[in-house]
PDB file of C-alpha atoms in Angstrom:
ATOM      1  CA  MET A  94      -0.001  -0.003  -0.009  1.00  0.00           C
ATOM      2  CA  PRO A  95       1.467   3.419  -0.871  1.00  0.00           C
ATOM      3  CA  PRO A  96       2.245   5.772   2.008  1.00  0.00           C
ATOM      4  CA  ALA A  97      -0.348   8.225   3.057  1.00  0.00           C
ATOM      5  CA  PHE A  98       0.228  11.865   2.403  1.00  0.00           C
ATOM      6  CA  SER A  99      -1.144  15.098   3.826  1.00  0.00           C
ATOM      7  CA  ARG A 100      -0.460  18.088   1.604  1.00  0.00           C
ATOM      8  CA  CYS A 101      -1.391  21.263   3.376  1.00  0.00           C
ATOM      9  CA  ARG A 102      -2.842  24.469   1.950  1.00  0.00           C
ATOM     10  CA  SER A 103      -3.597  27.770   3.604  1.00  0.00           C
ATOM     11  CA  SER A 104      -7.260  26.874   4.032  1.00  0.00           C
ATOM     12  CA  LEU A 105      -6.433  23.726   6.020  1.00  0.00           C
ATOM     13  CA  THR A 106      -6.504  24.201   9.774  1.00  0.00           C
ATOM     14  CA  ALA A 107      -4.249  22.526  12.354  1.00  0.00           C
ATOM     15  CA  HIS A 108      -7.292  20.715  13.734  1.00  0.00           C
ATOM     16  CA  VAL A 109      -8.124  19.107  10.455  1.00  0.00           C
ATOM     17  CA  LEU A 110      -4.491  18.089   9.829  1.00  0.00           C
ATOM     18  CA  ARG A 111      -4.191  16.636  13.348  1.00  0.00           C
ATOM     19  CA  ARG A 112      -7.375  14.615  12.899  1.00  0.00           C
ATOM     20  CA  HIS A 113      -6.135  13.277   9.526  1.00  0.00           C
ATOM     21  CA  LEU A 114      -2.737  12.285  10.830  1.00  0.00           C
ATOM     22  CA  SER A 115      -4.215  10.563  13.874  1.00  0.00           C
ATOM     23  CA  ALA A 116      -6.134   8.297  11.537  1.00  0.00           C
ATOM     24  CA  LEU A 117      -2.947   7.082   9.856  1.00  0.00           C
ATOM     25  CA  ARG A 118      -1.434   3.756  10.835  1.00  0.00           C
ATOM     26  CA  PRO A 119       2.120   4.345  12.155  1.00  0.00           C
ATOM     27  CA  PRO A 120       3.940   2.243   9.492  1.00  0.00           C
ATOM     28  CA  GLU A 121       2.391   4.353   6.732  1.00  0.00           C
ATOM     29  CA  ALA A 122       2.423   7.763   8.384  1.00  0.00           C
ATOM     30  CA  GLU A 123       3.955  10.543   6.352  1.00  0.00           C
ATOM     31  CA  VAL A 124       3.426  14.276   6.283  1.00  0.00           C
ATOM     32  CA  ARG A 125       4.595  16.806   3.717  1.00  0.00           C
ATOM     33  CA  VAL A 126       3.855  20.454   4.366  1.00  0.00           C
ATOM     34  CA  ALA A 127       4.624  23.433   2.148  1.00  0.00           C
ATOM     35  CA  MET A 128       3.551  26.610   3.838  1.00  0.00           C
ATOM     36  CA  ALA A 129       4.990  29.511   5.824  1.00  0.00           C
ATOM     37  CA  THR A 130       2.738  29.408   8.886  1.00  0.00           C
ATOM     38  CA  VAL A 131       3.404  28.522  12.481  1.00  0.00           C
ATOM     39  CA  TRP A 132       1.084  25.950  14.073  1.00  0.00           C
ATOM     40  CA  GLU A 133       1.335  24.583  17.581  1.00  0.00           C
ATOM     41  CA  TRP A 134       0.877  20.822  17.706  1.00  0.00           C
ATOM     42  CA  SER A 135       1.318  18.785  20.890  1.00  0.00           C
ATOM     43  CA  ASP A 136      -0.102  15.423  19.942  1.00  0.00           C
ATOM     44  CA  TRP A 137       1.719  13.987  16.909  1.00  0.00           C
ATOM     45  CA  PRO A 138       1.247  10.330  15.871  1.00  0.00           C
ATOM     46  CA  LEU A 139       4.040   7.957  15.017  1.00  0.00           C
ATOM     47  CA  ILE A 140       5.215   9.794  11.938  1.00  0.00           C
ATOM     48  CA  ARG A 141       8.049   8.096   9.957  1.00  0.00           C
ATOM     49  CA  ARG A 142       8.528  10.662   7.158  1.00  0.00           C
ATOM     50  CA  VAL A 143       8.489  14.429   7.341  1.00  0.00           C
ATOM     51  CA  GLY A 144       9.107  16.940   4.551  1.00  0.00           C
ATOM     52  CA  LEU A 145       8.935  20.670   5.339  1.00  0.00           C
ATOM     53  CA  GLN A 146       9.263  23.451   2.726  1.00  0.00           C
ATOM     54  CA  LEU A 147       9.160  27.125   3.659  1.00  0.00           C
ATOM     55  CA  TRP A 148       7.891  26.184   7.073  1.00  0.00           C
ATOM     56  CA  GLU A 149       8.492  27.286  10.629  1.00  0.00           C
ATOM     57  CA  LEU A 150       9.739  24.286  12.558  1.00  0.00           C
ATOM     58  CA  PRO A 151       7.547  23.128  15.481  1.00  0.00           C
ATOM     59  CA  GLN A 152       9.865  23.351  18.490  1.00  0.00           C
ATOM     60  CA  ALA A 153       8.340  20.272  20.117  1.00  0.00           C
ATOM     61  CA  TRP A 154       9.809  18.067  17.393  1.00  0.00           C
ATOM     62  CA  PHE A 155      13.439  18.522  18.429  1.00  0.00           C
ATOM     63  CA  PRO A 156      13.500  19.898  21.998  1.00  0.00           C
ATOM     64  CA  GLN A 157      16.687  20.947  23.749  1.00  0.00           C
ATOM     65  CA  GLY A 158      18.276  19.017  26.553  1.00  0.00           C
ATOM     66  CA  ASN A 159      17.134  15.474  27.265  1.00  0.00           C
ATOM     67  CA  ALA A 160      13.484  16.001  26.606  1.00  0.00           C
ATOM     68  CA  PRO A 161      12.024  13.307  24.359  1.00  0.00           C
ATOM     69  CA  SER A 162      11.079  14.169  20.806  1.00  0.00           C
ATOM     70  CA  SER A 163       7.481  14.043  19.694  1.00  0.00           C
ATOM     71  CA  LEU A 164       8.636  12.131  16.603  1.00  0.00           C
ATOM     72  CA  PRO A 165      10.383   9.102  18.089  1.00  0.00           C
ATOM     73  CA  HIS A 166       9.959   6.889  15.039  1.00  0.00           C
ATOM     74  CA  LEU A 167      11.128   9.391  12.471  1.00  0.00           C
ATOM     75  CA  GLU A 168      13.144   7.755   9.682  1.00  0.00           C
ATOM     76  CA  HIS A 169      13.173  10.357   6.820  1.00  0.00           C
ATOM     77  CA  LEU A 170      13.540  14.089   7.294  1.00  0.00           C
ATOM     78  CA  VAL A 171      13.588  16.696   4.456  1.00  0.00           C
ATOM     79  CA  LEU A 172      13.979  20.372   5.367  1.00  0.00           C
ATOM     80  CA  ASP A 173      13.876  22.827   2.459  1.00  0.00           C
ATOM     81  CA  ARG A 174      14.311  26.542   3.330  1.00  0.00           C
ATOM     82  CA  VAL A 175      13.273  26.096   6.945  1.00  0.00           C
ATOM     83  CA  PRO A 176      14.906  29.106   8.644  1.00  0.00           C
ATOM     84  CA  ALA A 177      14.250  28.016  12.239  1.00  0.00           C
ATOM     85  CA  PHE A 178      16.439  24.860  11.882  1.00  0.00           C
ATOM     86  CA  SER A 179      19.784  25.545  13.461  1.00  0.00           C
ATOM     87  CA  ASP A 180      22.590  23.780  15.339  1.00  0.00           C
ATOM     88  CA  VAL A 181      20.205  23.422  18.338  1.00  0.00           C
ATOM     89  CA  GLN A 182      17.829  21.175  16.446  1.00  0.00           C
ATOM     90  CA  LEU A 183      20.631  19.459  14.574  1.00  0.00           C
ATOM     91  CA  ARG A 184      22.241  18.387  17.849  1.00  0.00           C
ATOM     92  CA  ALA A 185      18.910  16.847  18.919  1.00  0.00           C
ATOM     93  CA  LEU A 186      18.711  14.610  15.833  1.00  0.00           C
ATOM     94  CA  PRO A 187      20.880  11.793  17.325  1.00  0.00           C
ATOM     95  CA  ARG A 188      17.937  11.125  19.679  1.00  0.00           C
ATOM     96  CA  GLN A 189      15.989  10.053  16.590  1.00  0.00           C
ATOM     97  CA  GLY A 190      17.403   6.533  16.751  1.00  0.00           C
ATOM     98  CA  ALA A 191      15.485   5.437  13.610  1.00  0.00           C
ATOM     99  CA  LEU A 192      16.664   8.289  11.398  1.00  0.00           C
ATOM    100  CA  CYS A 193      18.294   6.955   8.227  1.00  0.00           C
ATOM    101  CA  SER A 194      17.685   9.752   5.667  1.00  0.00           C
ATOM    102  CA  LEU A 195      18.451  13.456   6.209  1.00  0.00           C
ATOM    103  CA  VAL A 196      18.098  16.221   3.587  1.00  0.00           C
ATOM    104  CA  LEU A 197      18.994  19.831   4.542  1.00  0.00           C
ATOM    105  CA  ARG A 198      18.483  22.433   1.762  1.00  0.00           C
ATOM    106  CA  VAL A 199      19.325  26.102   2.411  1.00  0.00           C
ATOM    107  CA  THR A 200      19.429  25.621   6.178  1.00  0.00           C
ATOM    108  CA  TYR A 201      21.796  28.518   6.527  1.00  0.00           C
ATOM    109  CA  ARG A 202      21.845  28.496  10.373  1.00  0.00           C
ATOM    110  CA  VAL A 203      23.595  25.120  10.469  1.00  0.00           C
ATOM    111  CA  THR A 204      27.306  25.582  11.101  1.00  0.00           C
ATOM    112  CA  HIS A 205      30.411  23.455  10.808  1.00  0.00           C
ATOM    113  CA  GLN A 206      30.477  22.995  14.597  1.00  0.00           C
ATOM    114  CA  GLY A 207      26.868  21.885  14.604  1.00  0.00           C
ATOM    115  CA  LEU A 208      27.696  19.155  12.031  1.00  0.00           C
ATOM    116  CA  ARG A 209      30.718  18.085  14.068  1.00  0.00           C
ATOM    117  CA  ASP A 210      28.604  17.735  17.162  1.00  0.00           C
ATOM    118  CA  ALA A 211      25.693  15.894  15.568  1.00  0.00           C
ATOM    119  CA  LEU A 212      27.063  13.580  12.882  1.00  0.00           C
ATOM    120  CA  PRO A 213      28.899  11.182  15.225  1.00  0.00           C
ATOM    121  CA  GLY A 214      25.467  10.271  16.675  1.00  0.00           C
ATOM    122  CA  LEU A 215      23.889   9.742  13.261  1.00  0.00           C
ATOM    123  CA  SER A 216      25.788   6.595  12.257  1.00  0.00           C
ATOM    124  CA  ASN A 217      22.588   4.951  10.938  1.00  0.00           C
ATOM    125  CA  LEU A 218      22.242   7.435   8.043  1.00  0.00           C
ATOM    126  CA  ARG A 219      22.001   5.866   4.608  1.00  0.00           C
ATOM    127  CA  LEU A 220      21.279   9.095   2.772  1.00  0.00           C
ATOM    128  CA  LEU A 221      22.549  12.650   3.485  1.00  0.00           C
ATOM    129  CA  GLU A 222      22.093  15.775   1.448  1.00  0.00           C
ATOM    130  CA  LEU A 223      23.595  19.140   2.332  1.00  0.00           C
ATOM    131  CA  CYS A 224      22.599  21.583  -0.360  1.00  0.00           C
ATOM    132  CA  GLY A 225      22.974  25.365  -0.255  1.00  0.00           C
ATOM    133  CA  CYS A 226      24.014  25.393   3.418  1.00  0.00           C
ATOM    134  CA  SER A 227      26.519  27.875   4.820  1.00  0.00           C
ATOM    135  CA  VAL A 228      29.146  25.180   5.529  1.00  0.00           C
ATOM    136  CA  SER A 229      31.776  24.609   2.820  1.00  0.00           C
ATOM    137  CA  ALA A 230      31.939  21.187   1.159  1.00  0.00           C
ATOM    138  CA  ASP A 231      35.384  20.494   2.735  1.00  0.00           C
ATOM    139  CA  GLY A 232      34.047  21.509   6.160  1.00  0.00           C
ATOM    140  CA  ALA A 233      31.024  19.223   5.810  1.00  0.00           C
ATOM    141  CA  LEU A 234      33.158  16.265   4.720  1.00  0.00           C
ATOM    142  CA  GLN A 235      35.592  16.870   7.587  1.00  0.00           C
ATOM    143  CA  ALA A 236      32.649  16.792  10.017  1.00  0.00           C
ATOM    144  CA  MET A 237      31.465  13.497   8.519  1.00  0.00           C
ATOM    145  CA  GLY A 238      34.930  11.896   8.903  1.00  0.00           C
ATOM    146  CA  GLY A 239      34.494   8.196   9.606  1.00  0.00           C
ATOM    147  CA  PHE A 240      31.208   8.625  11.511  1.00  0.00           C
ATOM    148  CA  LEU A 241      28.835   7.520   8.740  1.00  0.00           C
ATOM    149  CA  PRO A 242      29.847   3.913   7.974  1.00  0.00           C
ATOM    150  CA  ARG A 243      26.421   2.939   6.508  1.00  0.00           C
ATOM    151  CA  LEU A 244      26.069   5.951   4.211  1.00  0.00           C
ATOM    152  CA  ARG A 245      24.963   4.821   0.726  1.00  0.00           C
ATOM    153  CA  GLU A 246      24.099   8.154  -0.924  1.00  0.00           C
ATOM    154  CA  LEU A 247      25.688  11.554  -0.390  1.00  0.00           C
ATOM    155  CA  ARG A 248      24.604  14.753  -2.186  1.00  0.00           C
ATOM    156  CA  LEU A 249      26.724  17.788  -1.483  1.00  0.00           C
ATOM    157  CA  THR A 250      27.021  21.349  -2.786  1.00  0.00           C
ATOM    158  CA  VAL A 251      30.586  21.600  -4.067  1.00  0.00           C
ATOM    159  CA  THR A 252      31.259  25.190  -2.931  1.00  0.00           C
ATOM    160  CA  GLY A 253      34.658  25.014  -1.221  1.00  0.00           C
ATOM    161  CA  LEU A 254      35.369  21.455  -2.321  1.00  0.00           C
ATOM    162  CA  THR A 255      39.035  20.512  -2.838  1.00  0.00           C
ATOM    163  CA  ALA A 256      40.979  17.255  -3.269  1.00  0.00           C
ATOM    164  CA  ARG A 257      41.732  17.284   0.419  1.00  0.00           C
ATOM    165  CA  GLY A 258      38.036  17.240   1.299  1.00  0.00           C
ATOM    166  CA  LEU A 259      37.114  14.674  -1.369  1.00  0.00           C
ATOM    167  CA  ALA A 260      39.745  12.327   0.066  1.00  0.00           C
ATOM    168  CA  ILE A 261      37.490  11.864   3.085  1.00  0.00           C
ATOM    169  CA  LEU A 262      35.045  10.000   0.823  1.00  0.00           C
ATOM    170  CA  VAL A 263      37.462   7.048   0.914  1.00  0.00           C
ATOM    171  CA  GLU A 264      36.475   6.520   4.580  1.00  0.00           C
ATOM    172  CA  MET A 265      32.888   5.909   3.429  1.00  0.00           C
ATOM    173  CA  GLN A 266      33.379   2.427   1.998  1.00  0.00           C
ATOM    174  CA  ALA A 267      29.633   1.730   1.808  1.00  0.00           C
ATOM    175  CA  LEU A 268      29.073   4.780  -0.425  1.00  0.00           C
ATOM    176  CA  GLU A 269      27.292   3.916  -3.686  1.00  0.00           C
ATOM    177  CA  ILE A 270      25.976   7.213  -5.046  1.00  0.00           C
ATOM    178  CA  PRO A 271      28.005  10.404  -4.519  1.00  0.00           C
ATOM    179  CA  GLY A 272      26.421  13.557  -5.961  1.00  0.00           C
ATOM    180  CA  LEU A 273      28.369  16.800  -6.453  1.00  0.00           C
ATOM    181  CA  LEU A 274      25.920  19.687  -6.842  1.00  0.00           C
ATOM    182  CA  GLY A 275      26.583  23.157  -8.174  1.00  0.00           C
ATOM    183  CA  PRO A 276      29.156  24.883 -10.370  1.00  0.00           C
ATOM    184  CA  PRO A 277      32.218  22.629 -10.648  1.00  0.00           C
ATOM    185  CA  PRO A 278      35.371  23.728  -8.776  1.00  0.00           C
ATOM    186  CA  THR A 279      38.164  25.254 -10.807  1.00  0.00           C
ATOM    187  CA  PRO A 280      40.940  22.844 -11.832  1.00  0.00           C
ATOM    188  CA  ASP A 281      43.218  24.474  -9.263  1.00  0.00           C
ATOM    189  CA  GLU A 282      40.746  23.391  -6.539  1.00  0.00           C
ATOM    190  CA  LEU A 283      39.640  20.045  -7.842  1.00  0.00           C
ATOM    191  CA  SER A 284      40.236  18.417 -11.227  1.00  0.00           C
ATOM    192  CA  ALA A 285      38.350  15.608 -12.993  1.00  0.00           C
ATOM    193  CA  LYS A 286      41.438  13.412 -12.387  1.00  0.00           C
ATOM    194  CA  ASP A 287      41.160  14.093  -8.642  1.00  0.00           C
ATOM    195  CA  ILE A 288      37.491  13.021  -8.702  1.00  0.00           C
ATOM    196  CA  LEU A 289      38.461   9.893 -10.696  1.00  0.00           C
ATOM    197  CA  THR A 290      41.206   8.965  -8.233  1.00  0.00           C
ATOM    198  CA  PHE A 291      38.981   9.023  -5.215  1.00  0.00           C
ATOM    199  CA  CYS A 292      35.969   7.368  -6.953  1.00  0.00           C
ATOM    200  CA  LEU A 293      38.239   4.430  -7.848  1.00  0.00           C
ATOM    201  CA  MET A 294      38.814   3.916  -4.141  1.00  0.00           C
ATOM    202  CA  LEU A 295      35.077   3.380  -3.489  1.00  0.00           C
ATOM    203  CA  PRO A 296      34.447  -0.361  -3.897  1.00  0.00           C
ATOM    204  CA  ASN A 297      30.646  -0.048  -3.986  1.00  0.00           C
ATOM    205  CA  LEU A 298      30.359   2.917  -6.326  1.00  0.00           C
ATOM    206  CA  ARG A 299      27.377   2.520  -8.717  1.00  0.00           C
ATOM    207  CA  VAL A 300      26.398   6.052  -9.782  1.00  0.00           C
ATOM    208  CA  LEU A 301      28.293   9.347  -9.900  1.00  0.00           C
ATOM    209  CA  SER A 302      26.048  12.361 -10.275  1.00  0.00           C
ATOM    210  CA  LEU A 303      27.539  15.698 -11.350  1.00  0.00           C
ATOM    211  CA  GLN A 304      25.546  18.930 -11.586  1.00  0.00           C
ATOM    212  CA  GLY A 305      26.956  21.888 -13.424  1.00  0.00           C
ATOM    213  CA  MET A 306      29.408  20.034 -15.603  1.00  0.00           C
ATOM    214  CA  GLY A 307      28.665  20.622 -19.264  1.00  0.00           C
ATOM    215  CA  PRO A 308      27.631  17.460 -21.170  1.00  0.00           C
ATOM    216  CA  GLY A 309      30.280  16.301 -23.596  1.00  0.00           C
ATOM    217  CA  SER A 310      33.141  18.142 -21.806  1.00  0.00           C
ATOM    218  CA  ALA A 311      36.676  16.883 -21.590  1.00  0.00           C
ATOM    219  CA  ASP A 312      36.193  16.323 -17.843  1.00  0.00           C
ATOM    220  CA  GLU A 313      33.176  14.128 -18.433  1.00  0.00           C
ATOM    221  CA  ALA A 314      35.176  12.082 -20.949  1.00  0.00           C
ATOM    222  CA  ILE A 315      37.967  11.510 -18.406  1.00  0.00           C
ATOM    223  CA  LEU A 316      35.396  10.262 -15.818  1.00  0.00           C
ATOM    224  CA  ARG A 317      33.532   8.031 -18.244  1.00  0.00           C
ATOM    225  CA  GLU A 318      36.725   6.437 -19.486  1.00  0.00           C
ATOM    226  CA  GLY A 319      38.008   5.764 -16.010  1.00  0.00           C
ATOM    227  CA  LEU A 320      34.756   4.664 -14.364  1.00  0.00           C
ATOM    228  CA  VAL A 321      33.420   2.161 -16.873  1.00  0.00           C
ATOM    229  CA  HIS A 322      31.867   0.123 -14.066  1.00  0.00           C
ATOM    230  CA  CYS A 323      29.468   2.842 -12.890  1.00  0.00           C
ATOM    231  CA  ILE A 324      26.741   5.128 -14.269  1.00  0.00           C
ATOM    232  CA  ILE A 325      27.684   8.811 -14.621  1.00  0.00           C
ATOM    233  CA  THR A 326      24.926  11.387 -14.800  1.00  0.00           C
ATOM    234  CA  VAL A 327      25.721  14.962 -15.856  1.00  0.00           C
ATOM    235  CA  GLY A 328      23.188  17.742 -15.488  1.00  0.00           C
ATOM    236  CA  GLU A 329      22.980  21.464 -16.042  1.00  0.00           C
ATOM    237  CA  LEU A 330      22.573  23.869 -13.134  1.00  0.00           C
ATOM    238  CA  PRO A 331      18.936  24.661 -12.330  1.00  0.00           C
ATOM    239  CA  THR A 332      17.713  27.975 -13.670  1.00  0.00           C
TER     240      THR A 332
END
């Protein structure tokens, strides 16, 4: 059975949404909200998937200190332009013991120190995306270090990415799908040969996704020639 969805619009009240979510069976529970309104909810069901876009984060979800989260069974979290999400909430995520997928897009209040504090407690992550955040790519990779042994897919904005940062990928031996998002670094920062070198050290590599590299470029040719065992996808930057 496909997962249940609740897609909110401005005419939908918190009472109606709460009543709908309460009717969901926990294994199927999912909520996606795309608004810019603050609602106070105190009685959330056993939600497994949450996606927020342009939304003010309910503080009860990730409380400070040792207070329990109201989403104890959360497995998948997508936050897209959610300004309230900061290091405080990030440090609370390790209490979500079931969390295996985390997507942070334009969460500009997350810092390098916040990642360093939180990622060691998120060793169950299989998917991580950090896109358009204020932390450089090298800084994010350094924070990951060897703390994500189960990570299968990593999508990362390449701003500030160098060969030194990319070398950290070698510690992620389970990695199957690395994705480098954004304008490609200059050859002085990171060359196609550097990318090839480190990808060859990933034994489970299946797909390499590159955004911003022109199709048919010399760099693409280098990667396709050297990585014959994996799929390479090249896409233009979004307009």
